[in-house]
mmCIF file of C-alpha atoms in Angstrom:
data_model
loop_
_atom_site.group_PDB
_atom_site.id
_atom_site.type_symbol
_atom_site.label_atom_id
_atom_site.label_comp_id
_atom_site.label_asym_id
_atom_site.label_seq_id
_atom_site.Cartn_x
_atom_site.Cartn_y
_atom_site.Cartn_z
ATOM 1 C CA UNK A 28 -13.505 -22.498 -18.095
ATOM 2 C CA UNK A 29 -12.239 -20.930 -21.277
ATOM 3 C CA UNK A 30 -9.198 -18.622 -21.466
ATOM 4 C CA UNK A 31 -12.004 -15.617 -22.253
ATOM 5 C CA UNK A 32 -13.781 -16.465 -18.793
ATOM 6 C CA UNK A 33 -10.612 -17.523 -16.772
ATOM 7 C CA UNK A 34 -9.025 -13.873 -17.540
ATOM 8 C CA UNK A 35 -12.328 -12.077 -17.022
ATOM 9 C CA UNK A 36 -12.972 -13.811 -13.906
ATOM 10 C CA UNK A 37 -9.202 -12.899 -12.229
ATOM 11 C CA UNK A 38 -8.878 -9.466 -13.761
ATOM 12 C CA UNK A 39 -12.421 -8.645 -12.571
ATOM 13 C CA UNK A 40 -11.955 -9.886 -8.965
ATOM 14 C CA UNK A 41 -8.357 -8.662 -9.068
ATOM 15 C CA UNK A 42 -9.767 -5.414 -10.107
ATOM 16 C CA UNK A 43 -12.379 -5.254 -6.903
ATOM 17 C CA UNK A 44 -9.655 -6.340 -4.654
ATOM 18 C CA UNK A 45 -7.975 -3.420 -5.359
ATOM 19 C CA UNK A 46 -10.354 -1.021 -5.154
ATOM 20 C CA UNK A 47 -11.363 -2.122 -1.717
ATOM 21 C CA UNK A 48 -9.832 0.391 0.912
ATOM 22 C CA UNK A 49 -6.880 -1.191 2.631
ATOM 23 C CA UNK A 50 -4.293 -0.378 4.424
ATOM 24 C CA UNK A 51 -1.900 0.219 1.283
ATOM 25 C CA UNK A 52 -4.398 2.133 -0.492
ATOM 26 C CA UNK A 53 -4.943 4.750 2.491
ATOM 27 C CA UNK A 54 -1.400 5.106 3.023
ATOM 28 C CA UNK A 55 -0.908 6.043 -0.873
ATOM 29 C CA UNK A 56 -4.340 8.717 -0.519
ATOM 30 C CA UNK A 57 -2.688 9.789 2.592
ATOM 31 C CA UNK A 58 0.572 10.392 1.265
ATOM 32 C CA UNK A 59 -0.649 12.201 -1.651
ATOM 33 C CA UNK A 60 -3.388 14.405 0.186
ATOM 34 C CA UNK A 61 0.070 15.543 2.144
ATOM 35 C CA UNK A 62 2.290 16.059 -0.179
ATOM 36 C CA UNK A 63 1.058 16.013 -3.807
ATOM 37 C CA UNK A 64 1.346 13.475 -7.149
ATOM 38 C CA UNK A 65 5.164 13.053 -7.271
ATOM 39 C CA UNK A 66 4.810 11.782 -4.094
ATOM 40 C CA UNK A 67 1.754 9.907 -3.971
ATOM 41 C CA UNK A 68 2.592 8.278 -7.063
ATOM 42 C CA UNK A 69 6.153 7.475 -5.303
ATOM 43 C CA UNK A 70 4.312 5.766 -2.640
ATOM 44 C CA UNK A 71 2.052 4.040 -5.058
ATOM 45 C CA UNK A 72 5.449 2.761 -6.455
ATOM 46 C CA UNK A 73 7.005 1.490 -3.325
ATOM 47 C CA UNK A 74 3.713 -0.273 -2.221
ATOM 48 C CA UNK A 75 4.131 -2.381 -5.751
ATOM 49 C CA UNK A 76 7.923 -2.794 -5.198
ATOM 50 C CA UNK A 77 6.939 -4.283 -1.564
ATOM 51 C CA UNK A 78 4.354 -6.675 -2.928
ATOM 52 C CA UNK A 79 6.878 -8.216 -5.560
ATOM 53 C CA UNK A 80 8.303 -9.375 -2.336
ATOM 54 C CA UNK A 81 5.874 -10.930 -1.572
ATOM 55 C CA UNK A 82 4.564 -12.377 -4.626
ATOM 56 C CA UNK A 83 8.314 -13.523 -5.112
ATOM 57 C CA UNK A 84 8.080 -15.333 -1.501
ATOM 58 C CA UNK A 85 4.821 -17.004 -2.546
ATOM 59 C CA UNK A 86 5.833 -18.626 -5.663
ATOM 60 C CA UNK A 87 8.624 -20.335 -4.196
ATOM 61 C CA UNK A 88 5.924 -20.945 -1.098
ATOM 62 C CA UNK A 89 8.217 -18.671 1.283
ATOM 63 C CA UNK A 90 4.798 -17.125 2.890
ATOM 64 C CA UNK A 91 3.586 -20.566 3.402
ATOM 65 C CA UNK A 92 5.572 -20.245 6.926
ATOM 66 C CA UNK A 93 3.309 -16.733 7.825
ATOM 67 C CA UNK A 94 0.553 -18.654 6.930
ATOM 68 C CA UNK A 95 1.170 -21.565 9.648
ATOM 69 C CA UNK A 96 4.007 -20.447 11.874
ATOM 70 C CA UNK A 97 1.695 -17.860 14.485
ATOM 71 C CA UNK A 98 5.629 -17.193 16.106
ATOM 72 C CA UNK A 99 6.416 -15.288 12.901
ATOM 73 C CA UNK A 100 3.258 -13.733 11.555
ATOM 74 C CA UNK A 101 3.434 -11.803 15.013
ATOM 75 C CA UNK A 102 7.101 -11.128 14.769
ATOM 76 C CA UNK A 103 6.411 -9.321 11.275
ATOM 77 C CA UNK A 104 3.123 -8.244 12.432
ATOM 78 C CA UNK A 105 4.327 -5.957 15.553
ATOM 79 C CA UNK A 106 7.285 -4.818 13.530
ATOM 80 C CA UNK A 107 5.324 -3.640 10.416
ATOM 81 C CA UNK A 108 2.401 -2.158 13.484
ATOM 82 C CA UNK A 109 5.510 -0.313 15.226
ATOM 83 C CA UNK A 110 6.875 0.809 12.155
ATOM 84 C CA UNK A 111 3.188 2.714 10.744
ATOM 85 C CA UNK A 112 3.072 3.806 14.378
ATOM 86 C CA UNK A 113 6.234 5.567 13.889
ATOM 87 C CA UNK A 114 5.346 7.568 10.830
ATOM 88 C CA UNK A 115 2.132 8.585 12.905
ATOM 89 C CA UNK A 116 3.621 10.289 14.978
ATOM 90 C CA UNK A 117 6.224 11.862 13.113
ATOM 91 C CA UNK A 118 3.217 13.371 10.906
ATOM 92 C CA UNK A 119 1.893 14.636 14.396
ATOM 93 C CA UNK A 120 4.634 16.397 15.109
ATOM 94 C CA UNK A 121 5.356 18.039 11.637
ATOM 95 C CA UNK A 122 2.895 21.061 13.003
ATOM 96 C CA UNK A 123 1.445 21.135 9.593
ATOM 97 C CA UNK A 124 4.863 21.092 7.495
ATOM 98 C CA UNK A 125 3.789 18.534 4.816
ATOM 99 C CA UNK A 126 2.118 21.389 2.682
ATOM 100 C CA UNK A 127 4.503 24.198 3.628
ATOM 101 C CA UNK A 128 6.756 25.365 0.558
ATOM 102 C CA UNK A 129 10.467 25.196 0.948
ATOM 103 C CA UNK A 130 10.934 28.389 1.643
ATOM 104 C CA UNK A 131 9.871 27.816 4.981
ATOM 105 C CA UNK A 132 13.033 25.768 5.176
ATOM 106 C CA UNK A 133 10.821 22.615 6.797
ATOM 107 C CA UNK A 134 12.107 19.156 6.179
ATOM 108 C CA UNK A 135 9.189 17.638 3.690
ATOM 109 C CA UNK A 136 9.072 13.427 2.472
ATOM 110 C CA UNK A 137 10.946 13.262 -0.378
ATOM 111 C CA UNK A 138 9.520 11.427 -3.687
ATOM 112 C CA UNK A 139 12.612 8.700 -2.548
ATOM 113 C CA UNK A 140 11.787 8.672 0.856
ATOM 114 C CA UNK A 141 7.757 7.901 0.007
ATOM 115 C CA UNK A 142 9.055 5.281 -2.000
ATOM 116 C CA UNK A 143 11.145 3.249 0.962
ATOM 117 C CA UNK A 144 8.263 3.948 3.332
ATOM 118 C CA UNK A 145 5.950 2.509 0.988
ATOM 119 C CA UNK A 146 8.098 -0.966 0.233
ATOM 120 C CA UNK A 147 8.084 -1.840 4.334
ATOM 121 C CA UNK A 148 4.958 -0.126 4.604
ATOM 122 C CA UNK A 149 3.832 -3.421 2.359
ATOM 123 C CA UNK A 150 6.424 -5.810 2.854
ATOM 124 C CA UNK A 151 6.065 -5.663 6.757
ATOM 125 C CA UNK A 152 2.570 -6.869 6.415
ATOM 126 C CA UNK A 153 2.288 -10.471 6.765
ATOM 127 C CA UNK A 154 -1.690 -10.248 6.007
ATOM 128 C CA UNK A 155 -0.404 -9.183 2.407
ATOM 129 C CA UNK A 156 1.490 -12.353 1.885
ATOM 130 C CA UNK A 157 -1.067 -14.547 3.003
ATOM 131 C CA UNK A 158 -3.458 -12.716 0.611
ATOM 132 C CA UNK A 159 -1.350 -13.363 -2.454
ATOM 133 C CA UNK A 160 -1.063 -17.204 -0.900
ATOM 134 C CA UNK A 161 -4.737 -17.692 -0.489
ATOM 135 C CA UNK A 162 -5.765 -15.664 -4.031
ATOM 136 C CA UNK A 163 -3.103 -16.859 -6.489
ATOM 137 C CA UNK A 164 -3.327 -20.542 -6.307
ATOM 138 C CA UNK A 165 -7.154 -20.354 -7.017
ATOM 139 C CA UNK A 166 -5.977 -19.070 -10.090
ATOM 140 C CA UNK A 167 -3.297 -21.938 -10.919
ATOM 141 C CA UNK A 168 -4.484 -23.752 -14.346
ATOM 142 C CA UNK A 169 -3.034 -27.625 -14.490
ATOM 143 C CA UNK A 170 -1.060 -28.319 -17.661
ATOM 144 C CA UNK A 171 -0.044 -24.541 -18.048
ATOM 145 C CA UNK A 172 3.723 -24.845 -16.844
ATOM 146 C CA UNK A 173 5.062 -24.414 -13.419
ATOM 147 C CA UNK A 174 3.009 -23.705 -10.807
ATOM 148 C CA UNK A 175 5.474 -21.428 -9.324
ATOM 149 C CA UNK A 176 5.737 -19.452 -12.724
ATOM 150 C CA UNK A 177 1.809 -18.909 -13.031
ATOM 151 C CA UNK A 178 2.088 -17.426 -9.440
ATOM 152 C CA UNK A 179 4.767 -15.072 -9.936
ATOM 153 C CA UNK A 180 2.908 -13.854 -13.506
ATOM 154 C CA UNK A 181 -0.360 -13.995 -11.949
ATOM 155 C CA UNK A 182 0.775 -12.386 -8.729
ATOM 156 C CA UNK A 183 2.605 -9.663 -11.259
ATOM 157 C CA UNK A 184 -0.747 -9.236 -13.005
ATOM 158 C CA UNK A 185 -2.864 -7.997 -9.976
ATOM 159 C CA UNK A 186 0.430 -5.441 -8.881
ATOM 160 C CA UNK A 187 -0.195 -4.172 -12.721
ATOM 161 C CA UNK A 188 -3.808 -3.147 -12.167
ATOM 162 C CA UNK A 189 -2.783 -2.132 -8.625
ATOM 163 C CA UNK A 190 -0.718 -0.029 -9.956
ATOM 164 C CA UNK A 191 -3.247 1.233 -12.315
ATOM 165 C CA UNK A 192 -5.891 2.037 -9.398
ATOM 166 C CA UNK A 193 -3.690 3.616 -6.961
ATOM 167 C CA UNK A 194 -2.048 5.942 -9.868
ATOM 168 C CA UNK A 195 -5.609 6.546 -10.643
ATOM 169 C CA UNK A 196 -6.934 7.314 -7.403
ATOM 170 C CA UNK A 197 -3.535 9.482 -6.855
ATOM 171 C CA UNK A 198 -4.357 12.086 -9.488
ATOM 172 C CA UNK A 199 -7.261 12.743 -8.357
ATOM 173 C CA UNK A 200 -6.465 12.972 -4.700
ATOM 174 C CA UNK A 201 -4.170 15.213 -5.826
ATOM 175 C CA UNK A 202 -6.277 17.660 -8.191
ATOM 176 C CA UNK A 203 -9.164 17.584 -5.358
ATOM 177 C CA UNK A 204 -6.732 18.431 -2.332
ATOM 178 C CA UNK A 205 -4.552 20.998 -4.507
ATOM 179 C CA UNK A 206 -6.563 24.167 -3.457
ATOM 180 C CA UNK A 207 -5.986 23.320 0.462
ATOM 181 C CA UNK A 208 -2.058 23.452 -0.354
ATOM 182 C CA UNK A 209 -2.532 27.667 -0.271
ATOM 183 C CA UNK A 210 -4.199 27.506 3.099
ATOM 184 C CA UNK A 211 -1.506 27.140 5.801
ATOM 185 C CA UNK A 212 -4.426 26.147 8.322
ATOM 186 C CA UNK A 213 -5.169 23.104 6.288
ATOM 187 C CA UNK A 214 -2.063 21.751 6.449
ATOM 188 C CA UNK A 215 -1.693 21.244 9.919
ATOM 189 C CA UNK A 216 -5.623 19.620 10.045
ATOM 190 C CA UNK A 217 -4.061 17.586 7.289
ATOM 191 C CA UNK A 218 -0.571 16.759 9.095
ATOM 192 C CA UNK A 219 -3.151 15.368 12.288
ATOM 193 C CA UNK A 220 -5.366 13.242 9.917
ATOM 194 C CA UNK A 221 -1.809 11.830 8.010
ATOM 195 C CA UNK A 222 -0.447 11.096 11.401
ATOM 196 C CA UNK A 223 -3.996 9.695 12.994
ATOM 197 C CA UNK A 224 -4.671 7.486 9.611
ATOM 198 C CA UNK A 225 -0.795 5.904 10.430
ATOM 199 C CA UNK A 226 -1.115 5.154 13.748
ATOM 200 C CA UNK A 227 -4.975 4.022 13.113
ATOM 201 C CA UNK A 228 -3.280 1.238 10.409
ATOM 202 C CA UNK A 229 -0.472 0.261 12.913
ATOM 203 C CA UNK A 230 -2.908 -0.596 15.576
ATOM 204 C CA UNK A 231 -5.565 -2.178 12.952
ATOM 205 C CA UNK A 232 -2.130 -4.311 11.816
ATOM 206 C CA UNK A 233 -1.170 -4.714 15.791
ATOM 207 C CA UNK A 234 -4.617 -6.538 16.538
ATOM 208 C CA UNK A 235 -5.268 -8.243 13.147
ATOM 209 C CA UNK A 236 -5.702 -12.438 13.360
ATOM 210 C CA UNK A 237 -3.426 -14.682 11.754
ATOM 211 C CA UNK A 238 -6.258 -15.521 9.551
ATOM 212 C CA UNK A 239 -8.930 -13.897 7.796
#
């Protein structure tokens, strides 16, 4: 395979990979349908940041031990499942204060906040770092340096045009849910279906197999 084919090939399926709905993808939408671009785009952010983790951990074969040790794919598992859980319900409880102005005086996720959420909301899912363990390698090319080093740039390449999806599909989220922010009603519809989505991926995460 020529260079021309190898980097259509991996930028093509790297491309559909990421436009699949997952559970970092909804979390991003969901973020932003709450609480606008800054914040969306913050999440989008922190959902990269996590998955340098874990392209980090698989090009020094760190994820190898989620791949075959079931004792800690479960303990990451339940902890990443518990931790979506928890924003669930603190989005069920907000009563519809994600689109509320300040004014109202209503604690709101900051920009920062979306940002830390999204880097465990990522790093605490071991199906992630198997992903980037099964996916990469396929793409390693013998007698093109370090294996390790084509992961990491490889693995940096698909968090690029992750990046460029979810920023893509954050704007317009954003534009599209923009005319619900002046409707106090919607916000607490939207509050229920932020908080539902979260514990939905927590329990998807809870009961998800070692492997795919």
């Amino acid at each position: 395979m020529d260079d021309f084919s190898y980097w259509l090939v991996f930028f093509t399926t790297a491309l559909a990979l990421n436009l699949s709905p997952g559970p970092d993808l909804m979390y991003v939408l969901s973020r932003t349908v709450a609480q606008g671009t800054r914040v969306g785009l913050a999440s989008a952010a922190g959902v990269s940041t996590g998955a340098l983790v874990h392209v980090a951990a698989a090009s020094v074969g760190l994820s190898a031990l989620l791949a075959t040790s079931a004792a800690a794919f479960s303990v990451v598992k339940y902890v990443g499942a518990a931790y979506l859980v928890y924003l669930g319900v603190q989005a069920l409880r907000a009563k519809g204060s994600a689109l509320q102005t300040s004014e109202r005086k209503i604690a709101v996720v900051k920009p920062w906040q979306a940002f830390r959420q999204g880097v465990l909301v990522d790093v605490l899912n071991p199906k992630v770092a198997i992903f980037f363990m099964a996916f990469l390698p396929q793409f390693v090319r013998p007698g093109h340096g370090s294996a390790s080093l084509q992961l990491l740039q490889l693995g940096v390449l698909v968090i690029v045009v992750a990046v460029a999806v979810d920023s893509t599909f954050v704007c317009v989220a954003a534009r599209t849910t923009e005319y619900l922010r002046r409707r106090p009603r919607a916000s607490v519809w939207l509050d229920r279906l932020l908080g539902s989505l979260f514990i939905g991926l927590g329990i998807r995460l809870a009961f998800s197999e070692q492997r795919s």
